[in-house]
Coordinates of C-alpha atoms and ligand atoms in Angstrom, one line a residue:
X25 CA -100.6 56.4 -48.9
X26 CA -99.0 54.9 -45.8
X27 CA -99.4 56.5 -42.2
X28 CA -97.1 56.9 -39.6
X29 CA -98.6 55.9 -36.4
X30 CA -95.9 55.0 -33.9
X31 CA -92.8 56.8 -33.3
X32 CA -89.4 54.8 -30.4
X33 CA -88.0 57.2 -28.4
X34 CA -84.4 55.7 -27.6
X35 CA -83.8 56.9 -23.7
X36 CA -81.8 54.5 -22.9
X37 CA -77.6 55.7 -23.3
X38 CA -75.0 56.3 -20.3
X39 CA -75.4 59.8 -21.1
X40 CA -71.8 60.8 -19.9
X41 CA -71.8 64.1 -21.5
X42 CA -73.8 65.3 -19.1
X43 CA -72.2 64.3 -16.0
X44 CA -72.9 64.3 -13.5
X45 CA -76.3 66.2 -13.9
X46 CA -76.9 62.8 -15.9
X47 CA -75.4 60.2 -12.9
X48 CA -79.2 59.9 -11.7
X49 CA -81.1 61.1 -14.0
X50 CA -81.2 61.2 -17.6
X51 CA -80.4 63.8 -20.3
X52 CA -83.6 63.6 -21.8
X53 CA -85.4 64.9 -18.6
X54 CA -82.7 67.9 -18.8
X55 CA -85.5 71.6 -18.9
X56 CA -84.8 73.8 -21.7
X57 CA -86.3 76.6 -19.7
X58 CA -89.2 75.2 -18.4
X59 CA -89.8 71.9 -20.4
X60 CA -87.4 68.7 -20.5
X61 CA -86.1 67.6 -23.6
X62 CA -88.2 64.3 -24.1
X63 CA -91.3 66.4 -23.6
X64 CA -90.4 68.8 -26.7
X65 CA -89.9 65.5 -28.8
X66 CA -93.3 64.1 -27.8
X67 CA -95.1 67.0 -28.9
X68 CA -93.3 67.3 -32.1
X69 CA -94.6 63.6 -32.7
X70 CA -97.8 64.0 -31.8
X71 CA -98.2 67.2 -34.3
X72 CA -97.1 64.4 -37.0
X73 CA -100.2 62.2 -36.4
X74 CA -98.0 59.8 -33.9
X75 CA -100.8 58.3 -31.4
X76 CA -98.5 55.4 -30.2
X77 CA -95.4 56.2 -28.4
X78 CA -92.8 53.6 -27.8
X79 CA -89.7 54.5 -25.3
X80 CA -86.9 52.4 -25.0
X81 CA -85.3 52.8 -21.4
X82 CA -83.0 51.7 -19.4
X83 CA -81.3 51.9 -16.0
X84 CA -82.1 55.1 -14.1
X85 CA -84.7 55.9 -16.4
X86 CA -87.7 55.7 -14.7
X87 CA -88.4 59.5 -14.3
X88 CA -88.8 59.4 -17.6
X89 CA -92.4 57.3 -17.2
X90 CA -93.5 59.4 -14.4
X91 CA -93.4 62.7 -16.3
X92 CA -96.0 61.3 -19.0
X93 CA -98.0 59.1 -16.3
X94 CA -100.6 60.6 -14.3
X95 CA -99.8 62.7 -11.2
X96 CA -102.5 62.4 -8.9
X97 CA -100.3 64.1 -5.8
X98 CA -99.7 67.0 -8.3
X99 CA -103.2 67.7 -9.3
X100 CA -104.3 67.1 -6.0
X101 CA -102.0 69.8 -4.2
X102 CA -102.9 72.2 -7.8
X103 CA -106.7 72.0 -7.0
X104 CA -106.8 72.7 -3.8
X105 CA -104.8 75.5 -4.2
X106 CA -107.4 76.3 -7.0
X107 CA -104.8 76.4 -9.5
X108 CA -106.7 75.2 -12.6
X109 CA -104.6 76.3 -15.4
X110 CA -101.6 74.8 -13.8
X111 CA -103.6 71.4 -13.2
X112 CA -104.4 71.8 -16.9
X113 CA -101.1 72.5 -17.9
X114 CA -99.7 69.2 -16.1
X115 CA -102.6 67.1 -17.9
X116 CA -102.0 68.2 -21.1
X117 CA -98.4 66.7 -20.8
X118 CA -100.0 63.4 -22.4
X119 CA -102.9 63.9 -24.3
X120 CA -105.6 61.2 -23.7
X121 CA -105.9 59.8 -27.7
X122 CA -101.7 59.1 -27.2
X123 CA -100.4 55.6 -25.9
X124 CA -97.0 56.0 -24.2
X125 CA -95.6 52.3 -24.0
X126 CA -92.0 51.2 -22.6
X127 CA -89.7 49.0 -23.0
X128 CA -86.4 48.0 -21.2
X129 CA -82.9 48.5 -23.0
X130 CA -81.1 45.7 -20.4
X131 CA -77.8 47.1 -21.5
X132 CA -76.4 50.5 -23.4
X133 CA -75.6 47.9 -26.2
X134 CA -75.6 51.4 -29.3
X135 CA -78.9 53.1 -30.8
X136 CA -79.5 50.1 -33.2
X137 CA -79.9 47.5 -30.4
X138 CA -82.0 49.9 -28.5
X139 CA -84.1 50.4 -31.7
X140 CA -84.3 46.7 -31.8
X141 CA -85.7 46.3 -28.6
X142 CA -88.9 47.9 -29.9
X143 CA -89.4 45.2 -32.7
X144 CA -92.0 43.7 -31.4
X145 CA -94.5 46.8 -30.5
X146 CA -93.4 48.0 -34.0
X147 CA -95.2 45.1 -35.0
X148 CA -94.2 45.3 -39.1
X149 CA -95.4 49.0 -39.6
X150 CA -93.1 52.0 -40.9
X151 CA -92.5 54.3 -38.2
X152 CA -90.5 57.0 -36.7
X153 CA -87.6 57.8 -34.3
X154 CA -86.4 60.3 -32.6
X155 CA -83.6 61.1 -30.9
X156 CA -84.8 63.6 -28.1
X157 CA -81.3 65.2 -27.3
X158 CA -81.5 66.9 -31.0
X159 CA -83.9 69.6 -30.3
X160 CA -85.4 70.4 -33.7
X161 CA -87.9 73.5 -34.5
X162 CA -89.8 74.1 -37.8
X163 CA -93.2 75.1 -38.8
X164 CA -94.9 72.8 -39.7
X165 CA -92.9 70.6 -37.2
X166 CA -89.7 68.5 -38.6
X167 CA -91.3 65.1 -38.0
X168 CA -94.2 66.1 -39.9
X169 CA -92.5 67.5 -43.0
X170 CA -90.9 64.1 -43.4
X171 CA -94.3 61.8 -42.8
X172 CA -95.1 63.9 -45.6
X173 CA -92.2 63.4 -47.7
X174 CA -92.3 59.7 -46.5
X175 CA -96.4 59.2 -47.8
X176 CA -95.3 60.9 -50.9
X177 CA -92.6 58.7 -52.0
X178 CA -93.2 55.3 -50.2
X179 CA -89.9 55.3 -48.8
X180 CA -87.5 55.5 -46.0
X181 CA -86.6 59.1 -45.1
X182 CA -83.8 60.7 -42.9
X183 CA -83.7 64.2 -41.8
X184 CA -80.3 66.2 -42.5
X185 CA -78.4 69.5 -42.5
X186 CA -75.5 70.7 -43.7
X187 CA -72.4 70.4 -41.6
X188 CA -69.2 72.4 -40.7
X189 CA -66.3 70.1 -41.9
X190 CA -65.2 69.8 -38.8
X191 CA -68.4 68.5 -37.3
X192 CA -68.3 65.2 -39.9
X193 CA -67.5 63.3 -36.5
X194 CA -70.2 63.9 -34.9
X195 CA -72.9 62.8 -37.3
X196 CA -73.8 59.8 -39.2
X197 CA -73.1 61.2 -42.7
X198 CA -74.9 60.9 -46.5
X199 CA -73.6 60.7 -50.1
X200 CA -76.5 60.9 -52.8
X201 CA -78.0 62.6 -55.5
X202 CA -80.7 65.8 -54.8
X203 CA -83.9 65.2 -56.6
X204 CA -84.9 68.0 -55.7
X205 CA -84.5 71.1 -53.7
X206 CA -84.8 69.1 -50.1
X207 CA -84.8 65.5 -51.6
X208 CA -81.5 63.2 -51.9
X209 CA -81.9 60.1 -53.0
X210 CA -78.9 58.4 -50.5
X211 CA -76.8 56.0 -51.8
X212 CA -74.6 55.3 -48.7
X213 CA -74.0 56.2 -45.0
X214 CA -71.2 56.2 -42.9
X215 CA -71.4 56.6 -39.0
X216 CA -69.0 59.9 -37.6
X217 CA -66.4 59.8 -40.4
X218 CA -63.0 61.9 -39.8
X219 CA -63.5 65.1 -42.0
X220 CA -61.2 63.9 -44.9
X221 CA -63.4 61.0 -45.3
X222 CA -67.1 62.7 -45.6
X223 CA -68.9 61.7 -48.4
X224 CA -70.6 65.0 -48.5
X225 CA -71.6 67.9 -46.2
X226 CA -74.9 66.0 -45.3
X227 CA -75.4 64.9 -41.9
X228 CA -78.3 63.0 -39.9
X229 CA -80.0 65.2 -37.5
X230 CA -81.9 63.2 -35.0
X231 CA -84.9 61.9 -36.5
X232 CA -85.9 59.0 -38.9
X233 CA -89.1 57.7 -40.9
X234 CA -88.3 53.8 -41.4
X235 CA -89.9 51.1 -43.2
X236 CA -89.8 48.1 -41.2
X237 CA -87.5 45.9 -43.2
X238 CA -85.0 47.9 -41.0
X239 CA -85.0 45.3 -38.4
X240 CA -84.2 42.6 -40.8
X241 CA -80.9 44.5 -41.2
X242 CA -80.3 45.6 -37.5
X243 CA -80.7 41.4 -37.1
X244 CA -78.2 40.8 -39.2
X245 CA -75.1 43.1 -38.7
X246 CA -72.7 42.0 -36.6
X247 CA -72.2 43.8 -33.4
X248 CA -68.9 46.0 -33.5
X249 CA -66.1 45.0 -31.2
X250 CA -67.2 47.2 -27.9
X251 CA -70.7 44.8 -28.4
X252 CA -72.6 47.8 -29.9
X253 CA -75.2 47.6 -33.0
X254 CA -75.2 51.0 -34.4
X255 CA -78.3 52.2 -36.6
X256 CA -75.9 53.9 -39.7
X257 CA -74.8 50.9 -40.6
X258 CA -78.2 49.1 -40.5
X259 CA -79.7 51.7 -42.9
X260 CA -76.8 51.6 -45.1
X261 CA -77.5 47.8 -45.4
X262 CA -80.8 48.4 -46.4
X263 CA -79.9 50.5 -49.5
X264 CA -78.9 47.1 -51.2
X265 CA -82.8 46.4 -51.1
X266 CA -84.5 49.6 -50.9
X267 CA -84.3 53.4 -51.7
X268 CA -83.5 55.2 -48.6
X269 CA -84.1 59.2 -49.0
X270 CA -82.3 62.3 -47.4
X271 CA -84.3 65.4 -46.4
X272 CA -83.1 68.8 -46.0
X273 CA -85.6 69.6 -43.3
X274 CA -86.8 73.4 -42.6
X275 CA -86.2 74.6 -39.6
X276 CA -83.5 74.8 -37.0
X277 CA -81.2 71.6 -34.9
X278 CA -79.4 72.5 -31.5
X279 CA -77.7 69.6 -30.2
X280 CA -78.7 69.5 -27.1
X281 CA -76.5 66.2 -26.5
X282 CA -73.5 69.0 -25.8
X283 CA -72.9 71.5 -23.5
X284 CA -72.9 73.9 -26.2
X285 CA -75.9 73.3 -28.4
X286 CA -78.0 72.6 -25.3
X287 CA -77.0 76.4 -24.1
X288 CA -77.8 77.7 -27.5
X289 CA -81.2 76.3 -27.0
X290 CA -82.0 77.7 -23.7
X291 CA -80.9 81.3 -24.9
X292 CA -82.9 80.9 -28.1
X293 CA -85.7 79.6 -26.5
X294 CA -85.6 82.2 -23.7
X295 CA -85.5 85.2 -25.8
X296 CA -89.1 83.7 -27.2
X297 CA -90.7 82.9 -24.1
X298 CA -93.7 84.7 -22.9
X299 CA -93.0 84.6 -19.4
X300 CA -89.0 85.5 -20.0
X301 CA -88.4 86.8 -23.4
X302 CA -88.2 90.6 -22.4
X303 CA -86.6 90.8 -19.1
X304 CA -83.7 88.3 -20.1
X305 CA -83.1 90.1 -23.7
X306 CA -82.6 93.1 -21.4
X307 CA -80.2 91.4 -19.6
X308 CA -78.7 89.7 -22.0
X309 CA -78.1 92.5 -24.0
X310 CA -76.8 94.6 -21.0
X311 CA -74.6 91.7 -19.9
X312 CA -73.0 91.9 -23.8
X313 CA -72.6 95.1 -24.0
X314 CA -70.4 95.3 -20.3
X315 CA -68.2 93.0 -22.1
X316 CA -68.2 94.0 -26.0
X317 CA -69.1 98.0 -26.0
X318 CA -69.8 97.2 -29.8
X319 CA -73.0 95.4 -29.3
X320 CA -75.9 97.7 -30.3
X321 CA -78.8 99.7 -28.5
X322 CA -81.5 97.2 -30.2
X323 CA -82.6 93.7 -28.3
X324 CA -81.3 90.9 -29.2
X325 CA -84.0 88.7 -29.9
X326 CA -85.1 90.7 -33.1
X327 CA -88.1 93.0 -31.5
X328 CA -89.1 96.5 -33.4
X329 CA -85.5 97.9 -32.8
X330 CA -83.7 95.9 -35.5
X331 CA -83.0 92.6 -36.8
X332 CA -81.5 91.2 -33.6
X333 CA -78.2 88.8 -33.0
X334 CA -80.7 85.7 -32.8
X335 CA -82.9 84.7 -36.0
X336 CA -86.9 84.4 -35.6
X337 CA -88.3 81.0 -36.1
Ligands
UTP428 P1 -75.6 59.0 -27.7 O1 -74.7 58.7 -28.8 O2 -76.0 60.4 -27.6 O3 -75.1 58.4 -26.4 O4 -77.0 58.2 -28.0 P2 -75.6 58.7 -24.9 O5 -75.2 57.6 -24.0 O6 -77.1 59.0 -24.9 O7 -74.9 60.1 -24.5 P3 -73.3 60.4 -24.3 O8 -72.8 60.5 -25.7 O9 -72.6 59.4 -23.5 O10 -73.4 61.7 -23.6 C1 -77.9 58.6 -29.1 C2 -79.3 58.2 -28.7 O11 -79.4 56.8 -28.6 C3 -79.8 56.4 -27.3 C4 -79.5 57.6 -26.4 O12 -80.4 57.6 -25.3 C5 -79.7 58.8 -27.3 O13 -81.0 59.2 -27.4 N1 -79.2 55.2 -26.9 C6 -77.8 55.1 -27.1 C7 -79.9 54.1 -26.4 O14 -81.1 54.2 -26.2 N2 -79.2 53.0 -26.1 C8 -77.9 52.8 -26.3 O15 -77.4 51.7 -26.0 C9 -77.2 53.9 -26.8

């Protein structure tokens, strides 16, 4: 069975959707409540078994390098304020057995050229990526359901979810044959077709498990005419070679990469937050009802009252 060891975290986009929160700093870094985006993605590696962690940066992106290194300032000031659980809290960030390694994106040249970058470090083993602005939950965690699926079948494996039509756009999107309940064995990929021509209701959510023999392809394509190597067309090059699977992952995607999905998050993740969860489902449900006299007497985040607006996870 092969293992899944290291996992590139591409940090390196323009990030203009989140402007200008993004100008100087980048979207990854952006808190959902209390925890920046790159930091959920890191832990949801590391409960896959992923020890070496390889970001690909760019301008602007240093911030990034500082949350994961060691803060001595910070545990400093914590200590003498005899704040233990919070110096605890900041070490835990990076776990000691974890490698964080970086390397420099010179120019926003599209995912697949930023994937690239990281050829070397990947060093001819399969491994993961993950796109940190596509916050995903599950139990067990998404990336680890798919090194699973990966170890059993020896091959390549996307995560997906079925899309709105609508949404085709925004997604690189599958056609294939289910194997089984989760399992589609692909058979193409198209990058952010219009609606009319989606070859199903499949699209990628943010995270991959590659074989290496991805680079040979990334190498190979020829950059598209605004310079950019995407990564959809890459893998859809590989099919010619190599089975590629699809998996229908369990668990939940806010796209955190919009204005929209990123506030989902933040009021899902609020209504489940220790410190939070009651006083803001007050208010949150107070703040509905001023404005639809409909909404019910039961919280919203699905306590003993009822079933709640928002689903458990
Ligand atoms: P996006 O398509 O979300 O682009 O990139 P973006 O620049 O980050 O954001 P917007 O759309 O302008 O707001 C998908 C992922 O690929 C990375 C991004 O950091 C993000 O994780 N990426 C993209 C790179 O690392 N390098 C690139 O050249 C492009």
């Amino acid at each position: 069975m092969l293992g899944v060891h290291k996992a590139v975290f591409p940090v390196a986009g323009i990030d203009t959707r989140f402007l200008p929160a993004t100008k100087a700093s980048p979207k990854e870094m952006l808190p959902v409540i209390d925890k920046p985006l790159i930091q959920y993605a890191v832990e949801e590696a590391i409960a896959a078994g992923i020890t070496e962690l390889i970001f690909v940066t760019g301008r602007g992106k240093r911030v990034i390098e500082d949350h994961f290194d060691k803060s001595y300032e910070v545990e400093h000031v914590l200590r003498a304020r005899g704040n233990q659980k919070l110096v605890e809290l900041v070490q835990s960030i990076k776990p000691p057995e974890v490698e964080c390694v970086y390397v420099r994106q010179a120019e926003p040249l599209g995912l697949g050229h930023a994937v690239l970058c990281a050829e070397k470090l990947i060093d001819g083993e399969p491994f993961a990526i993950i796109l940190a602005d596509d916050l995903l939950t599950g139990q067990p965690p998404v990336l680890a359901q798919m090194v699973h699926i990966f170890s059993h079948y020896d091959s390549s494996v996307l995560a997906v979810e079925e899309f709105a039509s609508h949404e085709a756009s925004s997604h690189g999107v599958i056609d294939g044959r289910h194997w089984d309940e989760r399992v589609i064995n692909v058979s193409s990929i198209v990058e952010k077709p219009t609606p009319e021509a989606a070859p199903s209701s499949f699209g990628v959510a943010g995270r991959y498990v590659l074989m290496p023999s991805i680079f040979e392809h990334l190498r190979a394509l020829v950059p598209a005419g605004n310079g950019e190597i995407q990564l959809t067309p890459a893998i859809h090059s590989m099919l010619k070679d190599e089975q590629v699977l699809a998996y229908e992952f369990v668990g939940k995607r806010y796209d955190c990469g919009t204005k929209l999905g990123y506030l989902q998050a933040t009021v899902d993740f609020a209504l489940r937050h220790a410190e939070v969860q009651d006083a803001f489902d007050a208010w949150l449900h107070d703040r509905l009802r001023s404005s639809h006299p409909s909404v019910g007497e039961s919280g919203l985040s699905g306590g003993q009252a009822g079933p709640g607006i928002f689903p458990p996870h």
